[in-house]
Coordinates of C-alpha atoms in Angstrom, one line a residue:
M44 CA -67.6 146.6 123.5
F45 CA -68.3 147.7 120.0
G46 CA -65.9 150.4 119.8
Q47 CA -63.2 148.3 121.2
V48 CA -63.8 145.2 118.6
L49 CA -63.7 148.3 115.9
R50 CA -60.5 149.6 117.2
L51 CA -59.0 146.0 116.6
K52 CA -60.8 145.6 113.4
H53 CA -59.1 148.5 111.9
E54 CA -55.6 148.0 113.9
R55 CA -55.5 144.5 112.3
V56 CA -55.8 145.8 108.5
A57 CA -53.3 148.3 109.0
E58 CA -50.8 145.8 110.5
Q59 CA -51.1 144.4 107.9
L60 CA -51.0 146.2 105.1
A61 CA -47.8 147.3 107.2
R62 CA -46.4 144.3 106.7
E63 CA -46.9 144.0 103.4
I64 CA -45.3 147.6 102.9
R65 CA -42.0 146.9 104.7
A66 CA -41.6 143.1 103.0
G67 CA -41.4 145.6 99.5
R68 CA -44.6 143.7 98.4
L69 CA -46.6 147.3 98.4
T70 CA -43.5 148.8 96.7
L71 CA -42.6 152.9 96.8
G72 CA -45.0 155.2 94.3
S73 CA -47.5 152.1 94.2
Q74 CA -51.0 152.7 94.0
L75 CA -53.5 151.1 96.6
P76 CA -56.7 149.6 96.1
G77 CA -59.1 151.6 96.7
E78 CA -61.2 151.8 99.9
H79 CA -63.7 149.3 98.5
A80 CA -61.9 147.0 97.4
L81 CA -59.7 146.9 100.9
A82 CA -63.4 146.3 102.8
T83 CA -64.1 143.5 100.6
R84 CA -60.0 141.7 101.2
F85 CA -60.5 142.5 104.9
D86 CA -64.4 141.7 105.2
V87 CA -65.0 145.4 107.7
S88 CA -66.2 148.5 106.5
R89 CA -65.2 151.3 104.8
N90 CA -65.4 153.5 107.3
T91 CA -62.8 151.0 109.4
V92 CA -61.0 150.9 105.9
R93 CA -60.9 155.2 106.6
Q94 CA -59.4 154.5 110.1
A95 CA -57.0 152.1 109.0
L96 CA -55.2 153.8 106.4
A97 CA -55.1 157.0 109.0
D98 CA -53.0 155.0 110.9
L99 CA -50.4 154.0 107.6
I100 CA -50.6 157.9 107.2
R101 CA -49.2 159.1 110.3
Q102 CA -46.6 155.8 110.8
G103 CA -45.3 157.8 107.2
L104 CA -45.9 154.4 105.4
I105 CA -48.3 156.3 102.8
E106 CA -49.4 159.3 100.8
T107 CA -53.6 160.1 99.8
R108 CA -53.5 162.1 96.8
S109 CA -57.2 164.2 96.5
G110 CA -59.0 162.7 94.0
K111 CA -56.7 160.0 93.3
G112 CA -56.3 157.5 95.8
S113 CA -53.2 156.2 98.4
F114 CA -49.6 155.8 97.5
V115 CA -47.0 154.2 98.9
T116 CA -44.0 156.5 100.5
F117 CA -41.9 153.8 102.2
D118 CA -39.1 153.3 100.6
G119 CA -37.6 150.6 103.2
R120 CA -34.0 152.8 103.2
A121 CA -32.6 153.2 106.6
I122 CA -30.3 156.2 106.3
D123 CA -27.1 157.4 108.9
D124 CA -27.0 161.1 108.8
R125 CA -24.0 160.6 111.2
L126 CA -21.4 161.9 108.4
G127 CA -24.7 164.1 107.0
W128 CA -27.8 164.0 104.9
S129 CA -26.0 164.5 101.4
R130 CA -23.6 161.1 102.1
A131 CA -26.4 159.0 104.0
L132 CA -28.7 159.3 101.2
A133 CA -26.4 159.2 98.3
E134 CA -25.2 155.8 100.3
Q135 CA -28.9 154.6 99.9
G136 CA -29.2 155.7 96.2
V137 CA -31.5 158.6 97.2
P138 CA -31.7 160.7 94.5
T139 CA -31.1 164.3 95.6
T140 CA -30.7 168.1 94.1
V141 CA -28.8 170.5 96.5
R142 CA -29.5 174.4 96.7
I143 CA -27.2 176.8 98.6
L144 CA -29.6 179.5 100.4
R145 CA -26.4 181.0 102.4
L146 CA -22.3 180.8 101.8
E147 CA -20.4 183.1 104.3
L148 CA -18.3 184.3 106.8
V149 CA -20.2 184.6 109.7
R150 CA -19.8 185.7 113.6
E151 CA -22.4 183.7 116.2
P152 CA -21.2 183.5 119.8
E153 CA -24.3 181.3 120.9
P154 CA -22.8 177.8 119.7
A155 CA -19.5 179.4 121.1
E156 CA -20.4 179.1 124.3
R157 CA -23.0 176.5 123.9
F158 CA -20.7 174.0 123.4
D159 CA -17.3 175.6 124.7
L160 CA -15.7 176.3 121.4
A161 CA -12.8 178.0 120.9
S162 CA -14.3 180.5 118.5
T163 CA -17.1 182.7 117.3
E164 CA -16.4 182.9 113.6
Y165 CA -17.6 180.3 111.3
V166 CA -18.6 179.7 107.8
A167 CA -22.4 179.5 107.7
V168 CA -24.0 177.0 104.5
D169 CA -27.7 176.9 104.6
R170 CA -28.6 174.3 102.0
L171 CA -32.1 173.5 100.2
R172 CA -32.4 170.0 99.7
S173 CA -34.9 168.4 97.0
L174 CA -36.0 164.7 96.0
D175 CA -34.9 164.8 91.9
E176 CA -39.0 165.3 91.1
G177 CA -38.8 168.5 92.9
R178 CA -40.6 168.2 96.1
A179 CA -38.4 169.6 98.9
I180 CA -37.7 167.6 101.8
S181 CA -35.1 169.3 103.9
I182 CA -33.2 172.9 105.0
E183 CA -30.2 172.3 106.5
R184 CA -27.7 175.0 108.4
S185 CA -24.1 174.3 109.2
L186 CA -22.0 176.4 110.7
I187 CA -18.1 174.7 110.2
P188 CA -14.9 176.3 111.3
A189 CA -13.4 179.3 109.7
T190 CA -10.4 177.7 109.4
G191 CA -7.4 177.0 106.5
P192 CA -9.0 176.7 103.2
L193 CA -12.6 176.5 104.7
R194 CA -12.3 180.0 105.0
D195 CA -12.3 180.8 102.1
L196 CA -15.4 179.1 100.7
P197 CA -17.5 182.0 100.7
E198 CA -15.3 183.4 98.2
Q199 CA -14.2 180.2 95.8
G200 CA -17.8 178.3 96.6
L201 CA -18.4 174.6 97.5
A202 CA -17.5 172.4 94.6
G203 CA -19.0 169.2 95.5
S204 CA -20.2 168.2 98.9
L205 CA -19.9 170.2 101.9
Y206 CA -18.4 166.3 103.9
A207 CA -15.8 166.0 101.1
A208 CA -14.9 170.2 102.4
L209 CA -14.4 168.9 105.1
R210 CA -12.7 165.7 104.7
S211 CA -10.1 168.1 102.0
A212 CA -9.5 170.3 105.7
G213 CA -8.2 167.6 107.4
L214 CA -11.8 167.6 109.1
T215 CA -13.4 163.8 109.4
P216 CA -16.3 163.4 111.7
V217 CA -16.5 160.5 114.1
Q218 CA -18.5 161.7 117.2
G219 CA -20.7 164.4 118.6
E220 CA -24.4 163.9 119.9
E221 CA -27.4 165.2 117.9
W222 CA -30.6 166.4 119.4
V223 CA -34.6 166.3 118.1
D224 CA -37.7 167.9 118.2
L225 CA -40.7 169.7 116.5
S226 CA -40.6 172.9 114.9
R227 CA -43.0 175.0 113.2
V228 CA -42.0 176.1 110.4
T229 CA -42.2 179.5 109.6
Q230 CA -43.2 181.8 106.3
S231 CA -39.6 181.9 105.0
D232 CA -38.9 178.6 105.2
A233 CA -42.0 177.2 103.9
E234 CA -42.0 179.6 100.9
L235 CA -38.8 177.4 100.5
L236 CA -40.0 173.9 101.3
G237 CA -43.6 174.1 100.0
C238 CA -45.7 173.7 102.9
A239 CA -47.5 175.8 105.0
P240 CA -46.3 178.6 107.8
G241 CA -46.9 176.5 111.1
D242 CA -46.5 173.1 109.6
L243 CA -44.4 170.6 112.2
Y244 CA -41.1 169.4 110.6
L245 CA -38.8 167.3 112.8
R246 CA -35.9 169.5 113.8
T247 CA -32.7 168.1 114.1
Q248 CA -29.5 169.7 115.7
R249 CA -25.8 167.8 115.4
L250 CA -22.5 169.2 117.0
S251 CA -19.8 166.4 114.9
R252 CA -16.3 166.5 116.1
D253 CA -13.0 164.1 115.1
A254 CA -11.2 162.0 117.0
R255 CA -9.7 164.1 118.8
G256 CA -12.6 166.2 119.8
E257 CA -12.1 169.1 117.5
F258 CA -14.9 171.0 116.5
V259 CA -16.0 169.6 112.9
E260 CA -19.8 171.0 112.7
Y261 CA -23.1 172.2 113.3
V262 CA -25.7 171.4 111.4
E263 CA -29.5 172.4 112.6
S264 CA -31.6 170.5 110.1
L265 CA -35.7 170.5 108.9
L266 CA -36.7 167.6 108.3
N267 CA -39.7 166.7 106.2
P268 CA -41.6 164.7 108.5
D269 CA -43.4 162.5 105.7
R270 CA -39.9 161.5 104.6
F271 CA -37.9 160.9 107.7
R272 CA -38.4 159.2 110.6
L273 CA -36.3 158.1 113.7
H274 CA -35.1 155.5 115.2
L275 CA -32.9 155.1 118.2
R276 CA -30.6 151.9 118.7
F277 CA -29.5 150.8 122.4
G278 CA -26.9 147.8 123.0
E279 CA -28.0 145.3 124.8
A280 CA -27.8 145.2 128.6
S281 CA -24.7 143.6 130.3
E282 CA -24.8 139.9 132.2

């Protein structure tokens, strides 16, 4: 009985704080009151507060910094990645910088076989995305058609976003499919992302096609789970 009461108490605290964060009363980057203050406010023990804070961390709403306290990491902005992370983040006013890790012509038979694509030759574009403060939040590895002006990208360089380059080549992603799972970060990726090898990151794989069904882009992204969450929306059932 005691264990049930304790569980309900820490859930009640977590739910109230989560509502305040999502409503914007506790804003991105703000510091939560200390454990003692929260325990007094909710009339619970500090152990209950710690459990509530652990729940909020698992939900991606806060993070704790050793010796400093707990800070809000949720900013309330929904990111729609159907047209790529660069455009989606820019539309939401999230300031990021992008570092090109690789830009070269490659032959990759596996995607062609997996997705029934006409060619095994692509332009590979690997990017490291970071917040303006310097913290890396994702690695994005794209394969795009090695046709038309896109074929010259390795020599000419990528000026602007990859989405803009695709659009200028007459390729606009409007349909496709996406897969999401958890992946352990390799040693080399951990060095880029500033995390520990073996840490779990969200891995998305997205295949985009244009209105005619022609291949536009295949991109595999590693996303910091402290910064990204997946939200799927389903249509209402018909009568």
